[in-house]
JSON list of C-alpha atoms in Angstrom, two decimals:
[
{"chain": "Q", "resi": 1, "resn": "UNK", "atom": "CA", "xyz": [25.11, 8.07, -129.27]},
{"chain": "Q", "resi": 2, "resn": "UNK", "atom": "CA", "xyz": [22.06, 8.96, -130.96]},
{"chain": "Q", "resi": 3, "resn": "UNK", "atom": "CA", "xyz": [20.04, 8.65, -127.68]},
{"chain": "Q", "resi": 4, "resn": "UNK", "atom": "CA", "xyz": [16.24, 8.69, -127.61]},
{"chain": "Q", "resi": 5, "resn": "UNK", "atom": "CA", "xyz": [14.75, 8.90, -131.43]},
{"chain": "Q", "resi": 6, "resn": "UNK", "atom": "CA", "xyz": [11.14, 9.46, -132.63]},
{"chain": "Q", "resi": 7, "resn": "UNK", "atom": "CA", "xyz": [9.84, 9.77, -135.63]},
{"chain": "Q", "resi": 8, "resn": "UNK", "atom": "CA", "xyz": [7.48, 11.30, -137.26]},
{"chain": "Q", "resi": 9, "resn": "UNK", "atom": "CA", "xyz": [7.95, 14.93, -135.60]},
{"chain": "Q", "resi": 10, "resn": "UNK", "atom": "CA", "xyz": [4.65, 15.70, -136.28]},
{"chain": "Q", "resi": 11, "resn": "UNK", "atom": "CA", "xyz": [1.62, 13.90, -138.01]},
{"chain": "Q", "resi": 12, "resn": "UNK", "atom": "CA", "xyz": [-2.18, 14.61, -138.75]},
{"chain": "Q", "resi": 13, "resn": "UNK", "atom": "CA", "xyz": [-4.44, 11.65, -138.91]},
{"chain": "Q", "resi": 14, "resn": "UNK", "atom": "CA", "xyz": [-8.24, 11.50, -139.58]},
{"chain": "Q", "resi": 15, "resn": "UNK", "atom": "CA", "xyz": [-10.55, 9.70, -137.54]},
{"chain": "Q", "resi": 16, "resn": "UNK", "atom": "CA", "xyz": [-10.77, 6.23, -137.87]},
{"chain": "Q", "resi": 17, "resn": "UNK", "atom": "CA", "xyz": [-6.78, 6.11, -139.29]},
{"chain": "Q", "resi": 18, "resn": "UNK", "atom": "CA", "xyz": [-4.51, 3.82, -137.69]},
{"chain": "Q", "resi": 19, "resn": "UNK", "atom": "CA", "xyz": [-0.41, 4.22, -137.53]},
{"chain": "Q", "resi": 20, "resn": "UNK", "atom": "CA", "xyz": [2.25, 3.49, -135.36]},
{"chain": "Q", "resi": 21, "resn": "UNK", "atom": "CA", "xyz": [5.21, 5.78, -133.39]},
{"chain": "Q", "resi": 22, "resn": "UNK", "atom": "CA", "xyz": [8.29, 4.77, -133.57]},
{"chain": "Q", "resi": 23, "resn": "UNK", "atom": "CA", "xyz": [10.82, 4.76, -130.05]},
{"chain": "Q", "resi": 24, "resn": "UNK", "atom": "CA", "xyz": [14.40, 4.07, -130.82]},
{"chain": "Q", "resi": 25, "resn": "UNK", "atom": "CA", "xyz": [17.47, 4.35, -128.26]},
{"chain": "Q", "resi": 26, "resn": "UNK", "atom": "CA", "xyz": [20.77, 2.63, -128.83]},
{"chain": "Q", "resi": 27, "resn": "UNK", "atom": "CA", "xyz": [22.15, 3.01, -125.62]},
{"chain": "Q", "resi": 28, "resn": "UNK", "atom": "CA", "xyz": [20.87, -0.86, -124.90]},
{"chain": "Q", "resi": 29, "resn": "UNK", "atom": "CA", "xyz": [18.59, -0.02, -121.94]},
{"chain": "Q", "resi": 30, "resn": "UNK", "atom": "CA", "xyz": [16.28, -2.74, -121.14]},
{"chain": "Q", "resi": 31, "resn": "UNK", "atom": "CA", "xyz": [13.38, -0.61, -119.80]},
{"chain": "Q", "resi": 32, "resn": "UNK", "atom": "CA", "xyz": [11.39, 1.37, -122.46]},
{"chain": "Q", "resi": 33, "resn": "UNK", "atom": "CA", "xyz": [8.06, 3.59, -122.12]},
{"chain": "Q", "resi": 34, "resn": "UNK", "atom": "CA", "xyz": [5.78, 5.80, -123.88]},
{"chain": "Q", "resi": 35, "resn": "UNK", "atom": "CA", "xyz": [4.02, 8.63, -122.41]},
{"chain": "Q", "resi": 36, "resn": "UNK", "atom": "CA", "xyz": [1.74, 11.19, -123.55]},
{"chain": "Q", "resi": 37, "resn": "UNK", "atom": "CA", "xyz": [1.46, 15.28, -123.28]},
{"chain": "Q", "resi": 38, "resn": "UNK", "atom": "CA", "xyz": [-2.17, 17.00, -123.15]},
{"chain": "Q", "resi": 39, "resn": "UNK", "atom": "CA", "xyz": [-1.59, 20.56, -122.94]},
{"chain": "Q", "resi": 40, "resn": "UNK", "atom": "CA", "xyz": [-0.87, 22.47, -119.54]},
{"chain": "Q", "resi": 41, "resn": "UNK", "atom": "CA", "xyz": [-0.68, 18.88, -118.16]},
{"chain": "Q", "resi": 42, "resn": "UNK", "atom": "CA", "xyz": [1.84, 16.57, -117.14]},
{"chain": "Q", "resi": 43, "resn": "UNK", "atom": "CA", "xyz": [2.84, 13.26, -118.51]},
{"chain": "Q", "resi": 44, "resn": "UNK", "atom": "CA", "xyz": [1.14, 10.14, -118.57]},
{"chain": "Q", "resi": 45, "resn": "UNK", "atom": "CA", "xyz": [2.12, 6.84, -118.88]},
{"chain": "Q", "resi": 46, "resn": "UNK", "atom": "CA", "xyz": [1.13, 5.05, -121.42]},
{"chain": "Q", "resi": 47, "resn": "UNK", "atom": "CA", "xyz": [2.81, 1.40, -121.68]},
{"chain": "Q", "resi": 48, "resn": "UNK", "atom": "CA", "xyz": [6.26, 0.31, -121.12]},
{"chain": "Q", "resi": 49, "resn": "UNK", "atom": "CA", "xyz": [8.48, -2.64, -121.53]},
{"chain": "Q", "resi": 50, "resn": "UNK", "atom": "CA", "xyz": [11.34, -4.06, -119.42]},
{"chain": "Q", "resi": 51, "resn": "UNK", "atom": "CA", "xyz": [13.16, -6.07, -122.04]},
{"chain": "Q", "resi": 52, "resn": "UNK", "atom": "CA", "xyz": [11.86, -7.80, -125.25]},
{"chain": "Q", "resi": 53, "resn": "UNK", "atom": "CA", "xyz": [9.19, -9.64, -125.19]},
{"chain": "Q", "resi": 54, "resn": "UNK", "atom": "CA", "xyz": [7.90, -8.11, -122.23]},
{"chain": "Q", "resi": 55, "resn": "UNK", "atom": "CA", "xyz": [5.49, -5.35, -122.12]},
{"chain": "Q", "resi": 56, "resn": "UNK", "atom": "CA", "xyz": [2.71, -4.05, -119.54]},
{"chain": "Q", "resi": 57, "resn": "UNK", "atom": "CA", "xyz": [0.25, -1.27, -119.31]},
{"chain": "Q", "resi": 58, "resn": "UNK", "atom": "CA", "xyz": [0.56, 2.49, -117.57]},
{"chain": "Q", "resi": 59, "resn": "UNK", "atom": "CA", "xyz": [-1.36, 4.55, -116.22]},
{"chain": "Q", "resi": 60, "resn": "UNK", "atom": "CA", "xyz": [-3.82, 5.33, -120.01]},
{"chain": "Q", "resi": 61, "resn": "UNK", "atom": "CA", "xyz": [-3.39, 2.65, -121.81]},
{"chain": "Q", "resi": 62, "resn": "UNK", "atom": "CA", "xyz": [-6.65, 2.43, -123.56]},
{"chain": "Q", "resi": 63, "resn": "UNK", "atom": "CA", "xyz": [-6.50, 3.21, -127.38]},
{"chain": "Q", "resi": 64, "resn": "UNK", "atom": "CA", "xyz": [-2.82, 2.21, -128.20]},
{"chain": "Q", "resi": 65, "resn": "UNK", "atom": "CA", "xyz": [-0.76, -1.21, -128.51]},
{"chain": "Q", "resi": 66, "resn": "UNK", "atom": "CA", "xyz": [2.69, -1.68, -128.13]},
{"chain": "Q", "resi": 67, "resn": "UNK", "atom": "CA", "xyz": [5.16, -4.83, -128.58]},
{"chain": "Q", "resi": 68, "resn": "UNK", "atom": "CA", "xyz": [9.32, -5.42, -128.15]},
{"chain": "Q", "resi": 69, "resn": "UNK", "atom": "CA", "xyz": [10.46, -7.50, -130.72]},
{"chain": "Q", "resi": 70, "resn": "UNK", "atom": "CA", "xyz": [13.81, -5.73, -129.85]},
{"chain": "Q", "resi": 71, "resn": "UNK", "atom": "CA", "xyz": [16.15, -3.97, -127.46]},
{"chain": "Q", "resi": 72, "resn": "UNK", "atom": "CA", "xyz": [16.09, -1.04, -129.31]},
{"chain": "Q", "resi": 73, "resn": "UNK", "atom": "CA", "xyz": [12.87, -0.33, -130.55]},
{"chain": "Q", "resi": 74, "resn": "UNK", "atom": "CA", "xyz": [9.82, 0.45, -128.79]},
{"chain": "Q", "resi": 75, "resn": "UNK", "atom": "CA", "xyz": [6.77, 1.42, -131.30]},
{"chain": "Q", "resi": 76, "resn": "UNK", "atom": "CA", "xyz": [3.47, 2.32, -130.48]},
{"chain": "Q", "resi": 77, "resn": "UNK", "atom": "CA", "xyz": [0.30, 1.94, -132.35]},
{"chain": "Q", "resi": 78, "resn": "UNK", "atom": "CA", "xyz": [-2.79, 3.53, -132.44]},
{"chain": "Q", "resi": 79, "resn": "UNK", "atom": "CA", "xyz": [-5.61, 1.09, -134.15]},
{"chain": "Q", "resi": 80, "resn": "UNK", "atom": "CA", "xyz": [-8.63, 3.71, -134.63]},
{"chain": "Q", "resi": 81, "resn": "UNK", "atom": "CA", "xyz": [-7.40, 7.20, -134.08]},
{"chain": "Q", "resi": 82, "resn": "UNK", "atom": "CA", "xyz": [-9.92, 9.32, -131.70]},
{"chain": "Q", "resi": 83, "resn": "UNK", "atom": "CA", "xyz": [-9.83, 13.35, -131.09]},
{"chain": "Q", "resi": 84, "resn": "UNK", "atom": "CA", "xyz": [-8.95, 12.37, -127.49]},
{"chain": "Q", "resi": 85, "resn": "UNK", "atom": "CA", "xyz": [-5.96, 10.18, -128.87]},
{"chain": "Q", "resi": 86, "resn": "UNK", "atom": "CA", "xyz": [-4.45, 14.31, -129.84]},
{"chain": "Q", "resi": 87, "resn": "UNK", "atom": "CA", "xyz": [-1.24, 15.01, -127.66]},
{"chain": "Q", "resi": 88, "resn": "UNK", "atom": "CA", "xyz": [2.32, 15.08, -127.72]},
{"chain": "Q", "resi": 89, "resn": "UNK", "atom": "CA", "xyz": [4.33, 11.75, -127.46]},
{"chain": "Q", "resi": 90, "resn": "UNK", "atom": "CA", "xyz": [7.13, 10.67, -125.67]},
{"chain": "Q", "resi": 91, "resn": "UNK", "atom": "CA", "xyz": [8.86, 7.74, -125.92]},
{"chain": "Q", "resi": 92, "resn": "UNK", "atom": "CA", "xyz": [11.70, 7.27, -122.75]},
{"chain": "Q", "resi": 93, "resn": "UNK", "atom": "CA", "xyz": [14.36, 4.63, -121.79]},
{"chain": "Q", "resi": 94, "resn": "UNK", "atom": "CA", "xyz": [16.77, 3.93, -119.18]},
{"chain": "Q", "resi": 95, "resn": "UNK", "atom": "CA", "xyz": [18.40, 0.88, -117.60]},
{"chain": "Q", "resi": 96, "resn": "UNK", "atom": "CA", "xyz": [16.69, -1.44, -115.44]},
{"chain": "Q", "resi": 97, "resn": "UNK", "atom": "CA", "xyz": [18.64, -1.89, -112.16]},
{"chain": "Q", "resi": 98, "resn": "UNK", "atom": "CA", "xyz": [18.22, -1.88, -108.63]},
{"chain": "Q", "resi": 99, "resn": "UNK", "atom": "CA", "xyz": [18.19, 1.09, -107.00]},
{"chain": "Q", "resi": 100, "resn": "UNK", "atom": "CA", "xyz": [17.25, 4.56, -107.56]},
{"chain": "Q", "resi": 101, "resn": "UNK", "atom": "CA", "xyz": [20.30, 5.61, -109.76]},
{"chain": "Q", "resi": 102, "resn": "UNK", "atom": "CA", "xyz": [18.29, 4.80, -113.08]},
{"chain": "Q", "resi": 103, "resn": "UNK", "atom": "CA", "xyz": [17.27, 8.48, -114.63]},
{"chain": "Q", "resi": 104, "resn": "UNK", "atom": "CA", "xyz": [15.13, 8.02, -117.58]},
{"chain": "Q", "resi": 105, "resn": "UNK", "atom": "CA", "xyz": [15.82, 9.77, -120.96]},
{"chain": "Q", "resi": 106, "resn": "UNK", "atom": "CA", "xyz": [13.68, 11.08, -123.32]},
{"chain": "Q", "resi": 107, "resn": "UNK", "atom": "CA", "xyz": [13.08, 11.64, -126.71]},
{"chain": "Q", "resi": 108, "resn": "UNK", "atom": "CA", "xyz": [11.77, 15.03, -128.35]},
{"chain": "Q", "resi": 109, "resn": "UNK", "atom": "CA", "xyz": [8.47, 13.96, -128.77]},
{"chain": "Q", "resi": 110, "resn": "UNK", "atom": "CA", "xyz": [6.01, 13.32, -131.52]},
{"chain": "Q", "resi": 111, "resn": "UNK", "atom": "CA", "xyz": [3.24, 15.59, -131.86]},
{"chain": "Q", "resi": 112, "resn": "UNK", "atom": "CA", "xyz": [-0.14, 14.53, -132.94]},
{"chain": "Q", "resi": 113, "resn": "UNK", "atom": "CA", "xyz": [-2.97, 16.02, -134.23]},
{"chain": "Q", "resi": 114, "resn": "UNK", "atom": "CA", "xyz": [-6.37, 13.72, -135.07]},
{"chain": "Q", "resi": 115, "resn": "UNK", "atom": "CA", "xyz": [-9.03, 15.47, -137.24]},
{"chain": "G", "resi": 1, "resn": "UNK", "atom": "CA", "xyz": [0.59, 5.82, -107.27]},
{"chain": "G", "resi": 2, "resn": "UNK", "atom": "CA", "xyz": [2.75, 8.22, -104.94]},
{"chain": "G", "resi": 3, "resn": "UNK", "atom": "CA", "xyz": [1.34, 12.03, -104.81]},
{"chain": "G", "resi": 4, "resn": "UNK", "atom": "CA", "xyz": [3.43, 15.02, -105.02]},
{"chain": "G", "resi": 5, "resn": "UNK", "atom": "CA", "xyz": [2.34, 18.64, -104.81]},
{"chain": "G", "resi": 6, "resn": "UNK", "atom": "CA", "xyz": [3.71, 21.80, -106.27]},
{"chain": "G", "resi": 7, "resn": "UNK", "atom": "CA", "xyz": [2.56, 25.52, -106.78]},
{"chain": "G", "resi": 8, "resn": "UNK", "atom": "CA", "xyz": [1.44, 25.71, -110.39]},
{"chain": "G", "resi": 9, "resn": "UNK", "atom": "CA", "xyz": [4.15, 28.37, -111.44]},
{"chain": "G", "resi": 10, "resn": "UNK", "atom": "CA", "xyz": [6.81, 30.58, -109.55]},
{"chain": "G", "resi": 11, "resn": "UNK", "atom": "CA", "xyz": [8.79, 33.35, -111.13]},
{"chain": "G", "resi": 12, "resn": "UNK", "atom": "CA", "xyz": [12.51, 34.61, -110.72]},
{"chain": "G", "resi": 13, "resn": "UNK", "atom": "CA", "xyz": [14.96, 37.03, -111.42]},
{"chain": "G", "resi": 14, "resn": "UNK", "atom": "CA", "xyz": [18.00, 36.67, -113.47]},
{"chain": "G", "resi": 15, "resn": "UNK", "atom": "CA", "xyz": [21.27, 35.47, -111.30]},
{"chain": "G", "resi": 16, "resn": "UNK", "atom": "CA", "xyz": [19.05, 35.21, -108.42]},
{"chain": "G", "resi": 17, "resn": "UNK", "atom": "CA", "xyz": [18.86, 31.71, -106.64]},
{"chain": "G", "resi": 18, "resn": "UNK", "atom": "CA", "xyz": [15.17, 29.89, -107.10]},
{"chain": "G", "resi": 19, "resn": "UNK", "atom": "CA", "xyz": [13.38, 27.52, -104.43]},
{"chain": "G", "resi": 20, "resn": "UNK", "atom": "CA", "xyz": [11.23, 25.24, -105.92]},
{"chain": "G", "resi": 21, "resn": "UNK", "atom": "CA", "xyz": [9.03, 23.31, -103.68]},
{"chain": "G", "resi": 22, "resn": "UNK", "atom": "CA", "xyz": [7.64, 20.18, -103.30]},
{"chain": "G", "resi": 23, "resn": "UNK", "atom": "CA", "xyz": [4.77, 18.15, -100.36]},
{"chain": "G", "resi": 24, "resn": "UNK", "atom": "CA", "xyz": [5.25, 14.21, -100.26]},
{"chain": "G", "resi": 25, "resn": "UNK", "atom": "CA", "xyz": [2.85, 13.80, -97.24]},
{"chain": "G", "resi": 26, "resn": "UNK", "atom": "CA", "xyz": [2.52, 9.87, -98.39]},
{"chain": "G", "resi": 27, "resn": "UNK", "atom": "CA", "xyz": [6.07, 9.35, -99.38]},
{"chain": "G", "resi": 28, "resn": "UNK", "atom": "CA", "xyz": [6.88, 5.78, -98.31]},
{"chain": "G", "resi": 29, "resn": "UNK", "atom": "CA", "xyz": [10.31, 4.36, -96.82]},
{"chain": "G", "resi": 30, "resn": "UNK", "atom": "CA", "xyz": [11.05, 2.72, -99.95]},
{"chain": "G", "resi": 31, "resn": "UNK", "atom": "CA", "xyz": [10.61, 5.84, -102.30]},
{"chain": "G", "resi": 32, "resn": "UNK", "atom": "CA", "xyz": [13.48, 8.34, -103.93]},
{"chain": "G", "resi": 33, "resn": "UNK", "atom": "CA", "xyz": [12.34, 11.96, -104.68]},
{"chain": "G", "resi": 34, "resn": "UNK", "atom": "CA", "xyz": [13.40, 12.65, -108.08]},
{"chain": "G", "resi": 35, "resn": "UNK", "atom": "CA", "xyz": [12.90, 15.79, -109.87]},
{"chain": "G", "resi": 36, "resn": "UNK", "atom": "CA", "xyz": [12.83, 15.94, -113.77]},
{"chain": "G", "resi": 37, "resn": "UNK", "atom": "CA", "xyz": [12.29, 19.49, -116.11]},
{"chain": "G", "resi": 38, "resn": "UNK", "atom": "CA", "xyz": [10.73, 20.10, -118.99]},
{"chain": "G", "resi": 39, "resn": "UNK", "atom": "CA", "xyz": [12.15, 22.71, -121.77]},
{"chain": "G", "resi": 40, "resn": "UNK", "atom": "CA", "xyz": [10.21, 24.47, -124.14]},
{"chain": "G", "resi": 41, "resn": "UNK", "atom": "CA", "xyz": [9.30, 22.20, -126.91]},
{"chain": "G", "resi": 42, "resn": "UNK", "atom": "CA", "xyz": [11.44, 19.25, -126.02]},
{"chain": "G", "resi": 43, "resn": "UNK", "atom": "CA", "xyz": [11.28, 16.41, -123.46]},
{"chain": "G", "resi": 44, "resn": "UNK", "atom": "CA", "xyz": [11.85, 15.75, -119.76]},
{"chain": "G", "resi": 45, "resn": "UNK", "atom": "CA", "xyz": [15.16, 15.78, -118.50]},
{"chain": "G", "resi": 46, "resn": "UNK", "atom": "CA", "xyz": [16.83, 14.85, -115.14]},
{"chain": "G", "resi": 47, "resn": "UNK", "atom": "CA", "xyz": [18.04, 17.02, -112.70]},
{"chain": "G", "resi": 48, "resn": "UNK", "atom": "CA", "xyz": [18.48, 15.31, -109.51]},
{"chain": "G", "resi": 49, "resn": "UNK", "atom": "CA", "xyz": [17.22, 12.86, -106.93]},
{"chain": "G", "resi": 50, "resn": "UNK", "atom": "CA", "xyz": [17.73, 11.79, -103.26]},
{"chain": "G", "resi": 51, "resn": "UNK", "atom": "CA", "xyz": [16.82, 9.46, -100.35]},
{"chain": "G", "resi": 52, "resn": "UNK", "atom": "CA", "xyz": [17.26, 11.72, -97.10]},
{"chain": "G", "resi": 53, "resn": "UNK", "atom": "CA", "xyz": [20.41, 13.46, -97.22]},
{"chain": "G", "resi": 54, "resn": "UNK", "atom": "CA", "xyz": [20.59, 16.84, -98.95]},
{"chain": "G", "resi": 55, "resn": "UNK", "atom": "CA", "xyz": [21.97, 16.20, -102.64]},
{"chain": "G", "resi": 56, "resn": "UNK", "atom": "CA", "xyz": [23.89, 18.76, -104.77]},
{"chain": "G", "resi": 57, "resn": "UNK", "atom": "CA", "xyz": [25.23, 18.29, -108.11]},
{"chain": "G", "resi": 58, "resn": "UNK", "atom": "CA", "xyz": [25.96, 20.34, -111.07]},
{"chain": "G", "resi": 59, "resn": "UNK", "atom": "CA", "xyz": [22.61, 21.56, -112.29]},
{"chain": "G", "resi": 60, "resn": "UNK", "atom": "CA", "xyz": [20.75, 22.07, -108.71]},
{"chain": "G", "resi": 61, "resn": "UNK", "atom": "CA", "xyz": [20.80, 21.24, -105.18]},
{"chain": "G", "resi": 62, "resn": "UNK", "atom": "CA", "xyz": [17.87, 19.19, -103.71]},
{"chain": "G", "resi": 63, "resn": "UNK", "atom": "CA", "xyz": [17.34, 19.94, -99.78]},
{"chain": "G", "resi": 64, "resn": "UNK", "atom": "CA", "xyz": [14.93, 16.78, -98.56]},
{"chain": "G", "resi": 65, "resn": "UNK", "atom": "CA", "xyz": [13.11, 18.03, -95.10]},
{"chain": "G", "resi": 66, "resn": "UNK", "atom": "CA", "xyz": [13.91, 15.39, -92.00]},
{"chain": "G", "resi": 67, "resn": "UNK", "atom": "CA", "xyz": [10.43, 13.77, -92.11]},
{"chain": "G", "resi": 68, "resn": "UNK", "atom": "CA", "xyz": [11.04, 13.22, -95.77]},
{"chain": "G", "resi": 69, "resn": "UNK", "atom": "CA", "xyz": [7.21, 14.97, -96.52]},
{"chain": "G", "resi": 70, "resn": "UNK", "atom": "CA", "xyz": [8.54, 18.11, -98.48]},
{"chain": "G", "resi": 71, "resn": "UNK", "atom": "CA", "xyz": [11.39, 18.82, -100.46]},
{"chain": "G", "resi": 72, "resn": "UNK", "atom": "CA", "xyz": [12.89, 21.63, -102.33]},
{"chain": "G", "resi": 73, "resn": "UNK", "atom": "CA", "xyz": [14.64, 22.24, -105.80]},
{"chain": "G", "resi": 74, "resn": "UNK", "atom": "CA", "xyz": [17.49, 25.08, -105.48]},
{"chain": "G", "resi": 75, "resn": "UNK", "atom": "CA", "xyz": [18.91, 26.64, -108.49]},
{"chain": "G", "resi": 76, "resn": "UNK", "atom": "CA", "xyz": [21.49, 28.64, -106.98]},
{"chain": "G", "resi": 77, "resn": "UNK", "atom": "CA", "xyz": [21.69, 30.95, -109.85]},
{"chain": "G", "resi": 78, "resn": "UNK", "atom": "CA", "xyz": [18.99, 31.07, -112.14]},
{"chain": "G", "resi": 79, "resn": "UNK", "atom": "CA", "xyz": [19.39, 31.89, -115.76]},
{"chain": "G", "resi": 80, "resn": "UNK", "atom": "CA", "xyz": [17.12, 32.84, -119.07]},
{"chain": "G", "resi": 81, "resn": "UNK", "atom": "CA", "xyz": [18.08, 29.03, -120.14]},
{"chain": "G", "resi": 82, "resn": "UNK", "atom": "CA", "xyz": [16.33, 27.31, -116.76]},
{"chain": "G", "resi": 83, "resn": "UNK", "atom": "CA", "xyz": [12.82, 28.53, -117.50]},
{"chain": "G", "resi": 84, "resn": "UNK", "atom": "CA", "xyz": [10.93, 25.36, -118.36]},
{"chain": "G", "resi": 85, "resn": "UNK", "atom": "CA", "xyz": [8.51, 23.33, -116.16]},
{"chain": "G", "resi": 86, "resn": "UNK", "atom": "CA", "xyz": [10.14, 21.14, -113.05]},
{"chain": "G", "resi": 87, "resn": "UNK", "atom": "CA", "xyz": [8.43, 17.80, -111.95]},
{"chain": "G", "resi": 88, "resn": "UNK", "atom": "CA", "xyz": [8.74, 16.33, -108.50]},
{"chain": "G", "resi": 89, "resn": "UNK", "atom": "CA", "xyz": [8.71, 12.74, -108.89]},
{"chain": "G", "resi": 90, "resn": "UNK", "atom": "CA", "xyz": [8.17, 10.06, -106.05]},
{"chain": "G", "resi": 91, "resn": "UNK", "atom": "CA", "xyz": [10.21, 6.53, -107.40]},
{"chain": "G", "resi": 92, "resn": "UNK", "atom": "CA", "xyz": [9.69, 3.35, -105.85]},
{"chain": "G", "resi": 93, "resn": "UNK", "atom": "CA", "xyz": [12.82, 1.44, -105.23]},
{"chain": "G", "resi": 94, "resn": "UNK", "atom": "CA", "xyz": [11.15, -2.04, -105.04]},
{"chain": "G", "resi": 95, "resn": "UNK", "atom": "CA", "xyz": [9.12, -4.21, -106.25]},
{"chain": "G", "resi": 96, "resn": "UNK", "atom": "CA", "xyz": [6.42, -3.88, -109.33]},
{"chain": "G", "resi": 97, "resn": "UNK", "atom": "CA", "xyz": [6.54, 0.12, -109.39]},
{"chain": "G", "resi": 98, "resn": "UNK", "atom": "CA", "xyz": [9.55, 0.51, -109.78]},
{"chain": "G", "resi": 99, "resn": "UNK", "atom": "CA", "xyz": [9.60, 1.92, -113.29]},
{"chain": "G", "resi": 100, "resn": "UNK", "atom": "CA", "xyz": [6.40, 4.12, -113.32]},
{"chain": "G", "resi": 101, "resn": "UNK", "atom": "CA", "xyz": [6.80, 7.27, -113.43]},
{"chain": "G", "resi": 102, "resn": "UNK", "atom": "CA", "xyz": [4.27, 9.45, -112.43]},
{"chain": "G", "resi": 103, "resn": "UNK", "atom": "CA", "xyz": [4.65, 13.05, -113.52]},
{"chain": "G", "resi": 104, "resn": "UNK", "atom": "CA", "xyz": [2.21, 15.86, -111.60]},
{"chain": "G", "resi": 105, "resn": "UNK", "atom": "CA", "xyz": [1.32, 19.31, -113.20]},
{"chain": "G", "resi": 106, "resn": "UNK", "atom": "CA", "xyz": [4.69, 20.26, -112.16]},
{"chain": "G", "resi": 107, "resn": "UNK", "atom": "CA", "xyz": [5.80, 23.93, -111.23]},
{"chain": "G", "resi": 108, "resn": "UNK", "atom": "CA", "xyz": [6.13, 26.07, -114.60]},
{"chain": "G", "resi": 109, "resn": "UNK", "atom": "CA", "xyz": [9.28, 28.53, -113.94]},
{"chain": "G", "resi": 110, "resn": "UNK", "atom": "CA", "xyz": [9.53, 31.85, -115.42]},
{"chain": "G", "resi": 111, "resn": "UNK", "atom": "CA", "xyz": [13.20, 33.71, -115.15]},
{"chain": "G", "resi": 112, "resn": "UNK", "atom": "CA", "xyz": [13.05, 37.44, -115.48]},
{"chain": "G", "resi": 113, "resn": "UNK", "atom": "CA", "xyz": [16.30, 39.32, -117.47]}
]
């Protein structure tokens, strides 16, 4: 398994640029999420999704969109890029059951830099 | 959102064991203390959870204090490899929370040769 994949690595957008992260995992978890770095900080969440078709907002959600067309993807977009919208990106998954058994795994991040 | 607490950083020596700790004064009933780490450069990753009982497992023990408001990460022998950043997580079981994660500054871990 390939796990948790992001691309791009790394990317520098303008002001005012839009483009979108993608999230894959192909270990067919239901649950998805995207959270984001600032420096010395922790992570934030940003959205997640329990299953396709089904998506709902985190703790900063302001600034991005996300949608699940399918299990295994999970992008994130950014309409208008901001200075504030600069961090590292992580996209996690795990499965969705009851209990407390579920760890999350996550990918190796996207960093992003907005001029 | 549930509220942990950690010290900012801690340091240790080589081979020597580490105590990481961690205040849940508002831990509810229905919440698991999980602890994640962060590695230079690269994402979270689990190392351990628990209810009430102490918890050991390959990577760590986690010792979980009776009233269930503090808890503490033990690396029994530290190594070069374990310095990274280590989030205490509060996860509740039930209900609409269940899957948000909510990641404090966490304790940044510095391992001495």
């Amino acid at each position: 398994n390939a796990g948790v994949t992001q691309t791009p690595k790394f990317q520098v957008l303008k002001t005012g640029q839009s483009m979108t992260l993608q999230c894959a995992q192909d270990m067919n978890h239901e649950y998805m999420s995207w959270y984001r770095q600032d420096p010395g900080m922790g992570l934030r969440l940003i959205h997640y999704s329990v299953g396709a078709g089904i998506t709902d907002q985190g703790e900063v959600p302001n600034g991005y969109n996300v949608s699940r067309s399918t299990t295994e993807d999970f992008p994130l977009r950014l309409l208008s890029a901001a200075p504030s919208q600069t961090s590292v990106y992580f996209c996690a998954s795990s499965y969705l059951r009851s209990g407390s058994k579920e760890t999350q795994y996550f990918g190796p991040g996207t960093r992003l830099l907005v001029l | 959102d549930a509220k942990t607490t950690q010290p900012n950083s801690m340091e240790s020596n080589e081979e020597e064991p580490v105590h990481l700790p961690c205040n849940h004064s508002t831990i509810s009933g229905t919440d698991y203390i999980h602890w994640y780490r962060q590695l230079p450069s690269q994402g979270p990753e689990y190392v351990i959870h628990g209810l009430t009982s102490n918890v050991n497992n390959r990577m760590a023990s986690l010792a979980i204090a009776e009233d269930r408001k503090s808890s503490t990460l033990i690396l029994h022998r530290a190594t070069l490899r374990d310095a990274a950043v280590y989030y205490c997580i509060l996860r509740d079981i039930t209900g609409y929370n269940f899957n948000k994660f909510y990641f404090g500054s966490g304790t940044k871990l510095n391992v001495k040769p």
